[in-house]
Coordinates of C-alpha atoms and ligand atoms in Angstrom, one line a residue:
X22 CA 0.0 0.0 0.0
X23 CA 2.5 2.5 1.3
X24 CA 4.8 1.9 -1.5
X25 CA 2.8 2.4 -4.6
X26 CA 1.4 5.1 -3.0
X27 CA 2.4 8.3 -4.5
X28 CA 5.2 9.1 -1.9
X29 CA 7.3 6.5 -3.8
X30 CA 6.6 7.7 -6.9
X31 CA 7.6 11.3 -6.4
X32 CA 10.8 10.4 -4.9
X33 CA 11.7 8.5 -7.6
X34 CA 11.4 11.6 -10.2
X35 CA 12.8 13.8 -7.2
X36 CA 16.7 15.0 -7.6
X37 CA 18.2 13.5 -4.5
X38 CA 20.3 16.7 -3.9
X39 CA 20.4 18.8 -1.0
X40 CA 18.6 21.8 -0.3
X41 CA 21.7 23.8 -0.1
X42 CA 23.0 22.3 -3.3
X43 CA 19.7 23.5 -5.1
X44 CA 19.7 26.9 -3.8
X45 CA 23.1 26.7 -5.5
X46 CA 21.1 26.2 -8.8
X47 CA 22.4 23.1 -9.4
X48 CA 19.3 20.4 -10.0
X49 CA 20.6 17.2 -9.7
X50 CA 20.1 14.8 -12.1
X51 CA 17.8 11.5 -11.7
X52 CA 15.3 9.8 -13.6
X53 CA 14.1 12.2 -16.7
X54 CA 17.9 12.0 -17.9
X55 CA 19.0 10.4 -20.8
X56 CA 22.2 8.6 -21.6
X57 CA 24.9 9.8 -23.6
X58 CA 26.1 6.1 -24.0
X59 CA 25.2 3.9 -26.2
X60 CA 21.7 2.1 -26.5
X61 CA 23.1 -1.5 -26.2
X62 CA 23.6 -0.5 -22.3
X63 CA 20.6 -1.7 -20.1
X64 CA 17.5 -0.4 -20.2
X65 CA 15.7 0.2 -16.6
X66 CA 12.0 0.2 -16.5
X67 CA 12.2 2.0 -13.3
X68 CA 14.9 4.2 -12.0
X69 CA 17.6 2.4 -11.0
X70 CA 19.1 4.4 -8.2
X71 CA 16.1 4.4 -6.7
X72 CA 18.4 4.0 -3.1
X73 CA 20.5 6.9 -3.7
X74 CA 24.1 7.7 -3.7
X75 CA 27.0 7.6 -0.7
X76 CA 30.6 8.3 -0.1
X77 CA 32.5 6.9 2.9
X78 CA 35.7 6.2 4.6
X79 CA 37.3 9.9 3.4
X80 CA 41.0 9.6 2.9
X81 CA 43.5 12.7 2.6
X82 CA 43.9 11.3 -1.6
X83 CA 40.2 9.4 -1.8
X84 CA 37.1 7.6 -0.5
X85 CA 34.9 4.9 -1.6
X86 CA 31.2 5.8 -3.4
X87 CA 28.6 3.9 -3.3
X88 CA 25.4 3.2 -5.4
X89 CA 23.0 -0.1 -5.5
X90 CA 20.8 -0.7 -8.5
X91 CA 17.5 -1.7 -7.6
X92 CA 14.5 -0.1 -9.5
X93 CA 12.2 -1.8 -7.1
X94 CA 14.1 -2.1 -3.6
X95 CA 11.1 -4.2 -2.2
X96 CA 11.4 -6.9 -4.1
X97 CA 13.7 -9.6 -3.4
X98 CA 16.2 -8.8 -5.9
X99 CA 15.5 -5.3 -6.2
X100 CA 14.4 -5.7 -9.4
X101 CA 17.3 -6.7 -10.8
X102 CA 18.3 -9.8 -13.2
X103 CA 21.5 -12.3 -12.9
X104 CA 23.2 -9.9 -15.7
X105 CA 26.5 -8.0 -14.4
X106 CA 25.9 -4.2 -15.6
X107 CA 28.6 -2.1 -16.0
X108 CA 28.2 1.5 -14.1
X109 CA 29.9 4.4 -15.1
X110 CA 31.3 7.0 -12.3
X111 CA 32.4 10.6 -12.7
X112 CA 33.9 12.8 -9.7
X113 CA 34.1 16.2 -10.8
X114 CA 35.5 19.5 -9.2
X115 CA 32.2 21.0 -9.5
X116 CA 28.5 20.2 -8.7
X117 CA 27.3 20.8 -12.1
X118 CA 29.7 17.8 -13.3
X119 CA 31.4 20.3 -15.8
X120 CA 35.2 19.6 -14.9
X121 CA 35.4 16.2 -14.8
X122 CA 38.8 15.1 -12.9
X123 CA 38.4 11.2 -12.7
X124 CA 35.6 8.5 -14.8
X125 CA 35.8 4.9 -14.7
X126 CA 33.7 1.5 -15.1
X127 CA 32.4 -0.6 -12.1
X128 CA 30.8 -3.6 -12.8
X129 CA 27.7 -4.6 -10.7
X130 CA 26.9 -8.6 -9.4
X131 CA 23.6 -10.1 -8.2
X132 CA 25.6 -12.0 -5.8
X133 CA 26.1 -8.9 -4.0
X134 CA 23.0 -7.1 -4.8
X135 CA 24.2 -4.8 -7.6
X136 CA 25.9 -3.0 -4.9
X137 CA 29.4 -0.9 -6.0
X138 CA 31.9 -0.2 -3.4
X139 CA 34.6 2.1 -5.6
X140 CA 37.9 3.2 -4.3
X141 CA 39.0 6.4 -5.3
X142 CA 42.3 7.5 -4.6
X143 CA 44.9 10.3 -6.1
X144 CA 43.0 13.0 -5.1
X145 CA 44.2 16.1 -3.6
X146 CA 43.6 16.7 0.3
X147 CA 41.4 18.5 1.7
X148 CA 38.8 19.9 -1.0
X149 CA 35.1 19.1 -2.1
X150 CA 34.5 16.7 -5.0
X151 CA 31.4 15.8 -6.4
X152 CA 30.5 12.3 -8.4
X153 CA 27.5 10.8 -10.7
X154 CA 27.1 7.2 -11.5
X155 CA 25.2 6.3 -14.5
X156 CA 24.1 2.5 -15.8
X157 CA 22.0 2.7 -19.0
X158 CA 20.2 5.3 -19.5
X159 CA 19.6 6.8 -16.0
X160 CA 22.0 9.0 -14.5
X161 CA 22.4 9.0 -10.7
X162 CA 21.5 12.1 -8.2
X163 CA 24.9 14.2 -7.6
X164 CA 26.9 13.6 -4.3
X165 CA 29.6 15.8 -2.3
X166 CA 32.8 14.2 -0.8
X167 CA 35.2 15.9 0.5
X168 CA 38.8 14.4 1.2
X169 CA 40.7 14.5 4.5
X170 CA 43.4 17.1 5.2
X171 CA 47.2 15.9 4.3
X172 CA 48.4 13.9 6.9
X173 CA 50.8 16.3 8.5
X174 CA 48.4 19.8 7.7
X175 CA 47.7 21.4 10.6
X176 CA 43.9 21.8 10.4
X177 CA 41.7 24.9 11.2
X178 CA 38.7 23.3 12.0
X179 CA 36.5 20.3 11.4
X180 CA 32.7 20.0 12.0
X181 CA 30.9 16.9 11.9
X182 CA 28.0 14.7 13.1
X183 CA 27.6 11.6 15.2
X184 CA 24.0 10.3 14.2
X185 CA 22.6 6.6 14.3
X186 CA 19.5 5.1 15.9
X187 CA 16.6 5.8 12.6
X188 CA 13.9 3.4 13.1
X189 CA 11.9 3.9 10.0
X190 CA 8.3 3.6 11.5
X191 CA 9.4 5.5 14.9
X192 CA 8.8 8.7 13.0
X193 CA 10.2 11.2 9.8
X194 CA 14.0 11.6 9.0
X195 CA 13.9 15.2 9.0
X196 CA 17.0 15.1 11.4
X197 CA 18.9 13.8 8.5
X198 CA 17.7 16.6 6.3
X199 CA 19.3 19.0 8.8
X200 CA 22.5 17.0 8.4
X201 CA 22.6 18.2 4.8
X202 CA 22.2 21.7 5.4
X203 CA 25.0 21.7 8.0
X204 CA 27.7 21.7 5.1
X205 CA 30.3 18.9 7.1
X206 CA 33.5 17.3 6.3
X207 CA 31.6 14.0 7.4
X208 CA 28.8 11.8 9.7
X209 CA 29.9 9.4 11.8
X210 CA 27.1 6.7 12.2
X211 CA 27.5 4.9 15.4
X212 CA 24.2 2.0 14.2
X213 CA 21.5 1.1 14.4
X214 CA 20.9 2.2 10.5
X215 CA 18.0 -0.2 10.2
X216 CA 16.3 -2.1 12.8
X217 CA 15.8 -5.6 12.2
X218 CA 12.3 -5.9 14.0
X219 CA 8.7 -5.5 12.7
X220 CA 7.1 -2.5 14.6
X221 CA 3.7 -2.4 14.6
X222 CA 2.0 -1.5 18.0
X223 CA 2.3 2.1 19.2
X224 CA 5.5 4.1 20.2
X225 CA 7.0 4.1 23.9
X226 CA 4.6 7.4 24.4
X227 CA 1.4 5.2 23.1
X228 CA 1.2 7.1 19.9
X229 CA 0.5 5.8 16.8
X230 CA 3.6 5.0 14.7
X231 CA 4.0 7.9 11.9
X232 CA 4.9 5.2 9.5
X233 CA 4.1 1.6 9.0
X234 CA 6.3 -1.2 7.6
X235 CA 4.7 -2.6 4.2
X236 CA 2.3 -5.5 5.3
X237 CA 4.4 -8.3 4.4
X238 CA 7.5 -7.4 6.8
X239 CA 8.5 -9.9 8.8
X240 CA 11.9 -9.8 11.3
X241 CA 14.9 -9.9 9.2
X242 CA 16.8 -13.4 9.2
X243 CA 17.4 -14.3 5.9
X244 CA 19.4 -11.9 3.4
X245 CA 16.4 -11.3 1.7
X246 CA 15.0 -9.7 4.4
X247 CA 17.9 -7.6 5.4
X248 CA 18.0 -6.3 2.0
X249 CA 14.6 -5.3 1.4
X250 CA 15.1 -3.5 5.1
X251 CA 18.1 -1.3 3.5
X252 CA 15.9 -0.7 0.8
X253 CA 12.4 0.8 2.3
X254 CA 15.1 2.8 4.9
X255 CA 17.6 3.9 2.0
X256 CA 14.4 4.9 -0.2
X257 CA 13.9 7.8 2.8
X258 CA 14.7 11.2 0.9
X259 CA 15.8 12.7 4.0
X260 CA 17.9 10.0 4.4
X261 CA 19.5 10.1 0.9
X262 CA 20.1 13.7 0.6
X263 CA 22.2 13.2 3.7
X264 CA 24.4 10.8 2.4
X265 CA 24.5 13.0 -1.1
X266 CA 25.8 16.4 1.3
X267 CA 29.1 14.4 2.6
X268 CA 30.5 11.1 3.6
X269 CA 30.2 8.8 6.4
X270 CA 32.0 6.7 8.5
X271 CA 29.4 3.4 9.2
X272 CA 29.7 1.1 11.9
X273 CA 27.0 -1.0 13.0
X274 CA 25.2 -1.8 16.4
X275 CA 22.7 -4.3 17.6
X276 CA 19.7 -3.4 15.2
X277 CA 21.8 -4.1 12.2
X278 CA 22.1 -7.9 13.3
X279 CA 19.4 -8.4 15.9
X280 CA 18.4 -6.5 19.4
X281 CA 20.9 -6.7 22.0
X282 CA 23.6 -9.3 20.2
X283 CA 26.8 -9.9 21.8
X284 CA 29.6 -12.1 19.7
X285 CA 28.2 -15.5 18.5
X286 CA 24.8 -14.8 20.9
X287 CA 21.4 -13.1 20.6
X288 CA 18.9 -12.2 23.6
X289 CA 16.7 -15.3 22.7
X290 CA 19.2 -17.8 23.2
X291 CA 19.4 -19.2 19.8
X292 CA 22.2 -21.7 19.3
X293 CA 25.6 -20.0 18.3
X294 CA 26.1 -21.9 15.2
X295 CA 22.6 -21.4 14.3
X296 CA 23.1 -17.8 15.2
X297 CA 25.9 -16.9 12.9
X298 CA 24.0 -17.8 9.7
X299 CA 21.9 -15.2 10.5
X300 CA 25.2 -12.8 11.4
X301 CA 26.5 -13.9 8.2
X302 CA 23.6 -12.5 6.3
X303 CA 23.7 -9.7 8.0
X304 CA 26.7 -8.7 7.5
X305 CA 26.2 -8.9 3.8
X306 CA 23.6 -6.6 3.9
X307 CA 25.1 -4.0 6.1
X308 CA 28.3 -4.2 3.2
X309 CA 26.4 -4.5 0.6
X310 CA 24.1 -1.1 1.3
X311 CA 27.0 1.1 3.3
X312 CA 29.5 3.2 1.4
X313 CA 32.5 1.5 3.2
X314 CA 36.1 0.2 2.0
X315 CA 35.8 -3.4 -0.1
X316 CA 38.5 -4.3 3.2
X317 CA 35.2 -4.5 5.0
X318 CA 33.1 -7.0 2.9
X319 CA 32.5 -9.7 5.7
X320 CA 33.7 -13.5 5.7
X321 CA 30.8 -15.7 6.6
X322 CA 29.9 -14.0 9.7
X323 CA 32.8 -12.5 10.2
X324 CA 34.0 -8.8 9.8
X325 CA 36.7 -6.4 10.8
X326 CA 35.0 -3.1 10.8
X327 CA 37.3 -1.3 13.7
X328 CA 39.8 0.8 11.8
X329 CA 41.4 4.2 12.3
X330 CA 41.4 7.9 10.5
X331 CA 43.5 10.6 11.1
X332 CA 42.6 14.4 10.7
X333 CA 46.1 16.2 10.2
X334 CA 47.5 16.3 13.0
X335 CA 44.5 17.8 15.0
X336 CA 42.4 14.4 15.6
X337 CA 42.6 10.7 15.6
X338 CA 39.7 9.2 15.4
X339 CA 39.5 5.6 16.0
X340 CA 36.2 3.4 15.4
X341 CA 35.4 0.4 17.3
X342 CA 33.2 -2.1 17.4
X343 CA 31.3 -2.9 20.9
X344 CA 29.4 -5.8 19.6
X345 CA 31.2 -8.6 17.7
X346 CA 33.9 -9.4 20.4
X347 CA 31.9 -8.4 23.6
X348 CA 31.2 -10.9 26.2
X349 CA 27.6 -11.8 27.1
X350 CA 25.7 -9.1 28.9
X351 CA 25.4 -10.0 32.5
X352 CA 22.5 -10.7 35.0
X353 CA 20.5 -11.2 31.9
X354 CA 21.0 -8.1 30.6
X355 CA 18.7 -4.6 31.2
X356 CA 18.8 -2.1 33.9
X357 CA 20.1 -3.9 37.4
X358 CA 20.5 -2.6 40.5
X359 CA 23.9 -4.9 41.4
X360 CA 25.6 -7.4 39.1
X361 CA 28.5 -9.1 40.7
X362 CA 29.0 -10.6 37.3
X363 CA 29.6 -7.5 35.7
X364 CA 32.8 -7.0 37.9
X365 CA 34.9 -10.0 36.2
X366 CA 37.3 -8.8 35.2
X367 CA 37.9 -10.8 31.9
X368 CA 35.0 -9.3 30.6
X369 CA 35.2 -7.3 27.2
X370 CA 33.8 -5.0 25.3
X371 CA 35.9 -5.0 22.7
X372 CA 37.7 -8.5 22.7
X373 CA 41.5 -8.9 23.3
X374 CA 42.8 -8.3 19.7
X375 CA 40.6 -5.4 19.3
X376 CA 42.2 -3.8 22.6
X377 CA 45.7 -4.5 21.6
X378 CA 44.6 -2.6 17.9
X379 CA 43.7 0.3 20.0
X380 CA 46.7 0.3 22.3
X381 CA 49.2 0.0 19.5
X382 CA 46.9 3.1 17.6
X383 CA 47.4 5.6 20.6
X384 CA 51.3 4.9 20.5
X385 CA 51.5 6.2 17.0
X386 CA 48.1 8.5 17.0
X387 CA 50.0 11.9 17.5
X388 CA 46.5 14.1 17.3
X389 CA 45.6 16.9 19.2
X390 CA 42.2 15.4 20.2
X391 CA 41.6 11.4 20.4
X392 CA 38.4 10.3 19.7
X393 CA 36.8 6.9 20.4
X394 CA 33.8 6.7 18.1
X395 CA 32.0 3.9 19.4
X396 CA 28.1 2.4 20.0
X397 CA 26.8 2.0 23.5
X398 CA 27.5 4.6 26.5
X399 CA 31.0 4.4 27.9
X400 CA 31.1 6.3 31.1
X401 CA 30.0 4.8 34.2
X402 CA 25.7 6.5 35.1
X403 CA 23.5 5.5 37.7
X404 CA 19.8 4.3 35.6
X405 CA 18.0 4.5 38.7
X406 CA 16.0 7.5 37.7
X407 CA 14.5 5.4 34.9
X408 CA 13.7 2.1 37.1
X409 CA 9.8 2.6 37.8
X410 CA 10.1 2.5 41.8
X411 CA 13.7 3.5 41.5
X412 CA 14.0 5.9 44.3
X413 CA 13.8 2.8 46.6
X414 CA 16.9 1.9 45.7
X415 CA 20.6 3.7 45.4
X416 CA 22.1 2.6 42.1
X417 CA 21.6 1.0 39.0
X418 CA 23.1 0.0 36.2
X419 CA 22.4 -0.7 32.4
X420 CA 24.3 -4.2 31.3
X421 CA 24.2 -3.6 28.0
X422 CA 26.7 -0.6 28.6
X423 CA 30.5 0.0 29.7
X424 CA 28.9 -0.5 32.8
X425 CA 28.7 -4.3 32.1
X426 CA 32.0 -4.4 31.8
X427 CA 34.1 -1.8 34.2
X428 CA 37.6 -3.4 34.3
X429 CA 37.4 -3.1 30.7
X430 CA 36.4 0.8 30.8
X431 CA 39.6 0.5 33.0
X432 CA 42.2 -1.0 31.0
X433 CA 40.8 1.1 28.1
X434 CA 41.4 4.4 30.0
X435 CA 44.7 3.1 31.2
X436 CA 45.8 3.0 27.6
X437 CA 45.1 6.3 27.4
X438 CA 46.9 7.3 30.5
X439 CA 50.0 5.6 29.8
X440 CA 49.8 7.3 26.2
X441 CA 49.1 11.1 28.0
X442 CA 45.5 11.4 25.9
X443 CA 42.6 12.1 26.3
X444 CA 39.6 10.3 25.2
X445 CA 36.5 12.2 23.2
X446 CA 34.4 9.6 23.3
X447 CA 31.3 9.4 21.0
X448 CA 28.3 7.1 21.3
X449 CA 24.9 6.5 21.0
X450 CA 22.3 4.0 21.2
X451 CA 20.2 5.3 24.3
X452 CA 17.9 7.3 22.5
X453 CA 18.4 9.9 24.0
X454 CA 21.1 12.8 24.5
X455 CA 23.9 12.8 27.5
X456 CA 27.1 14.8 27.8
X457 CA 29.7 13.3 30.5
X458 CA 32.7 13.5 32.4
X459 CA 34.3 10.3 32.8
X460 CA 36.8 9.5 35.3
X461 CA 39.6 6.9 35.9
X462 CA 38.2 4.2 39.5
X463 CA 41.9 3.1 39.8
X464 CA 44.6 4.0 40.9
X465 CA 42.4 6.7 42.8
X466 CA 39.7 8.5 40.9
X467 CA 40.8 10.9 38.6
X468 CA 39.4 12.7 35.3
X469 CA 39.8 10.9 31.9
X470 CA 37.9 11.9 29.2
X471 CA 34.6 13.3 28.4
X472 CA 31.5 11.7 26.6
X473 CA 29.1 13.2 23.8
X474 CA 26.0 10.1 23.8
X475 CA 24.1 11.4 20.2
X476 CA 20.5 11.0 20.7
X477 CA 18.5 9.0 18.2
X478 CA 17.4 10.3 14.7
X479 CA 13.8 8.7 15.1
X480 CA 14.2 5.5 17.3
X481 CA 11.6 6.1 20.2
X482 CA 9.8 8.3 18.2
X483 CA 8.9 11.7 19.9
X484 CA 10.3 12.4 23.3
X485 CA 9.4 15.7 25.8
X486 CA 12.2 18.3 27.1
X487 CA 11.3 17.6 30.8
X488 CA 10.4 14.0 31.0
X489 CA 10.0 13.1 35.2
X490 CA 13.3 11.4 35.5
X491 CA 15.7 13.8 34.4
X492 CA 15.9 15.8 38.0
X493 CA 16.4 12.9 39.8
X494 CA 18.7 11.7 36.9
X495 CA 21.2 14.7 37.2
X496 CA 21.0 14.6 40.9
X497 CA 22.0 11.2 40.9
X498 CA 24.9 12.0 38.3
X499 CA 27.2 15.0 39.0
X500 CA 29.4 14.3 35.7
X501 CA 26.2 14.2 33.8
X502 CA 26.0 17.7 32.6
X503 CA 23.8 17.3 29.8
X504 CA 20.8 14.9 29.2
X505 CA 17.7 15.5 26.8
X506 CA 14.7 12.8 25.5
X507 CA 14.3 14.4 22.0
X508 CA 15.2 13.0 18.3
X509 CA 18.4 14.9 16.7
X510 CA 22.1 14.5 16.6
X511 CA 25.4 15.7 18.4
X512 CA 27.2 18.4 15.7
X513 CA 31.3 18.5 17.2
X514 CA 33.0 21.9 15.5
X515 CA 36.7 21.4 16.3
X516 CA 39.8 23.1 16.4
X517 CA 42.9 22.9 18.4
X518 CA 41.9 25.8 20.6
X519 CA 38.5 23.7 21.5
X520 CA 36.1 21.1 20.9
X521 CA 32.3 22.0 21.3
X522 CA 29.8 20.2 20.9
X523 CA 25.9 21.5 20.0
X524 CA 23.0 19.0 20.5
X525 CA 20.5 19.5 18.0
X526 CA 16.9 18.7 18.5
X527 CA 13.6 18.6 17.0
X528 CA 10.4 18.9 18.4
X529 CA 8.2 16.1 16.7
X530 CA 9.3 13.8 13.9
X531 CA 5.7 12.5 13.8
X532 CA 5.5 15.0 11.0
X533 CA 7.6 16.0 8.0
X534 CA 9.5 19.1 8.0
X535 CA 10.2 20.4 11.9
X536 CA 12.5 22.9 12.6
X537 CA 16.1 22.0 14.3
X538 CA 17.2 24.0 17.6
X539 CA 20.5 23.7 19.7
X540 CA 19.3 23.0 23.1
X541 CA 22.8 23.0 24.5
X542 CA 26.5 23.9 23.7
X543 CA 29.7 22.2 25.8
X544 CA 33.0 22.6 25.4
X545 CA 36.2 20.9 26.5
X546 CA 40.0 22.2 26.3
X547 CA 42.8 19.8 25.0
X548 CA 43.8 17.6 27.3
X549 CA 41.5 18.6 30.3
X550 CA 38.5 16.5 31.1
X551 CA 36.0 18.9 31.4
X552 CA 32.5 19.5 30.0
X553 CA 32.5 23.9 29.9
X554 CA 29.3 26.0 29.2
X555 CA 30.5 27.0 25.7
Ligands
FE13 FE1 18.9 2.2 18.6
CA14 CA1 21.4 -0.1 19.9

């Protein structure tokens, strides 16, 4: 119903360009174009980049972009036969395509969906490109990349956004719109791009959902049904125009696999080698539909997606992931007011080889600012405020978290200590906003980093400003010195001088088209651990 509904239909013929772009006068071309190669090229009934256009993993000489063909994203092949077509790419200097600096000819496969992954390097540092696929007779919508500053340039400033958490039926993506207006060197999307569940009941607030899943959408296991999730989410203009404003780097949380995973387990208890199958196809999915390097394409069910980036030599940003290598949340997992189990210390968040990647990064990651860009909150909070007869008690604690795992927070703040950094941690997941100080337990207590938590784009659909707990909450938290339930994203603007960090909100995403506010700004000094009123 919802999909041959007229919605669809517009976005197809709509030019998946930002508004910025277009008040540039640039109209970015889509479906009404017509090739200038030859007829014996495929012929689409239906537009075949129907999902859009990406770039991702910015180098200082590159970056990968990304296109999927799949005139009709529903359906289990996207509409798509067995034929490999060849796709044509063009990165230009300009947005109208006019100087043309690079072209060249991927080849598409069923096998992985008609998904391209192309690496792009020789470029020069620092600067804006912009890039057009086109298979057939259908160009693609225009995109903006912009490469990373030479290694050793010391770097004004960078602004970006840490965004993740869009559960399609939770409410609009206009949060992602707002992304493309900001004009950033990049996104950094902590997960939970789709969500692998089928939402139908009302919201958390007992509102209806402002979107429902087609009919026939069940929870993803198979491949099938991971790829027809990319393709209703990626078919989100909002969502699109994002990814056409600048690149991202992707990682993945739970929803991308299934709520709550941790290594080879999931919160129903499914066998481990049953498990994995459904990891591997995953996996695939999350590949196939994110504009990542081909060094990420999964094995079976495994993938090594923790990599690092530098920024001149004013940030190092390092990128984990909390979920593959993790141990088993504790006490059966949620919101527990003690968990001796939590406090063995051989638990991980990250896995051993993963923590000895990061340790041998800080030794040679010579930054001004080091960020850990991870999923689920780091710092340690008390949840109490959030239990339902919570005031009875004095503490609480969330075990899908950090918090499940303290000795780990440990050794990974040690690392940091022995290395004189500091972290900037960035996270997400709670649907909601928090800005923290964090502090070292051992030796003695002592300050160690601070923590920007993004809140969700739509995940929880709409939230309220001064929801009961959050009194209680920052009594209960001195370090917590931000906290807000509304959908949005944490924008960081960065120089050596300072890091600040604005949390943008929106008021309701139950309709199209809100307008974004900052409902805080905090700041933090190299090298001090402190959250400042900025
Ligand atoms: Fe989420
Ligand atoms: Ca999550």
């Amino acid at each position: 119903m919802w999909f041959a509904a007229s919605r669809m239909e517009s976005d197809m013929t709509a030019p998946f360009v930002s508004r910025r772009t277009v008040l540039q006068g640039i109209v970015g071309v889509a479906a009404a174009s017509v090739s200038r190669i030859g007829a014996a090229q495929a012929k689409f009934k239906e537009f075949p980049f129907s999902l859009g256009v990406a770039a991702g993993d910015p180098a200082p000489d590159g970056f990968v972009l990304w296109t999927r063909l799949a005139p009709m994203p529903l359906k289990a092949r996207g509409g798509m036969s067995r034929k490999p077509i060849p796709v044509r790419f063009d990165i230009a200097t300009d947005p109208q395509m006019t100087a043309i600096v690079r072209s060249g000819t991927a080849t598409s496969h069923i096998e992985t969906a008609h998904a391209l992954h192309v690496e792009v390097d020789g470029l020069e540092p620092g600067r804006d490109y912009f890039y057009r696929f086109r298979a057939g007779d259908a160009d693609s919508a225009v995109g903006r990349a912009r490469t990373l500053p030479a290694p050793n340039a010391a770097v004004d400033r960078i602004k970006f956004a840490s965004a993740g958490c869009q559960q399609w039926e939770g409410g609009y993506y206009t949060a992602w719109r707002h992304i493309a207006d900001e004009n950033l060197d990049f996104v950094i999307h902590y997960g939970d791009y789709i969500y692998e569940g089928a939402h139908r009941a009302a919201d958390g607030n007992n509102k209806p959902l402002p979107r429902t899943l087609p009919e026939d959408f069940k929870a993803c296991i198979t491949l099938t049904d991971y790829r027809r999730r990319y393709g209703l989410y990626k078919s989100d203009p909002d969502l699109q125009t994002a990814h056409a404003s600048c690149p991202f780097y992707s990682s993945y949380d739970d929803h991308e696999v299934a709520n709550n995973w941790a290594g080879d387990t999931d919160a129903r208890n499914t066998p481990p080698e049953d498990f994995l199958f459904r990891r591997a196809a995953a996996f695939q999915a999350w590949y196939e539909h994110m504009p990542v390097r081909r060094g990420l394409m999964p094995r079976g069910p495994d993938l090594r997606s923790y990599r690092a980036v530098r920024i001149g030599k004013l940030a190092d940003i390092a990128i984990l992931d909390t979920r593959q290598f993790r141990t088993k949340q504790p006490c059966g997992d949620g919101i527990k007011p003690s968990c001796p189990e939590a406090e063995i210390s051989t638990r991980t968040m990250m896995g051993t080889p993963q923590e000895h990647w990061l340790a041998d990064h800080l030794k040679h990651a010579t930054g001004m600012w080091q960020v850990l860009a991870q999923q689920v909150m780091f710092g340690r909070l008390n949840w109490r405020a959030f239990l339902k007869h919570g005031e009875a008690i004095a503490h609480a604690e969330n075990m899908d978290k950090w918090d499940s795992a303290p000795a780990a927070r440990e050794r990974i703040l040690a690392m940091y200590a022995a290395n004189k950094k500091m972290p900037v941690v960035l996270s997400g997941d709670a649907h909601k906003a928090f800005a923290m100080e964090i502090e070292r337990e051992k030796p003695r207590r002592s300050p160690a980093g601070v923590e920007f938590l993004a809140t969700s784009i739509s995940s929880g659909g709409d939230g309220a400003i001064d929801a009961p707990s959050t009194q209680p909450l920052y009594a209960d938290n001195p370090h917590l010195k931000f906290f807000a339930n509304l959908r949005g994203y944490t924008r960081h603007t960065v120089s050596a001088k300072e890091w600040r960090a604005d949390h943008r909100a929106l008021e309701s995403i139950a309709k199209p088209g809100a307008a974004i506010t900052t409902l805080k700004s905090l700041a933090v000094e190299p090298h001090i651990a402190k959250l400042n009123e900025a």
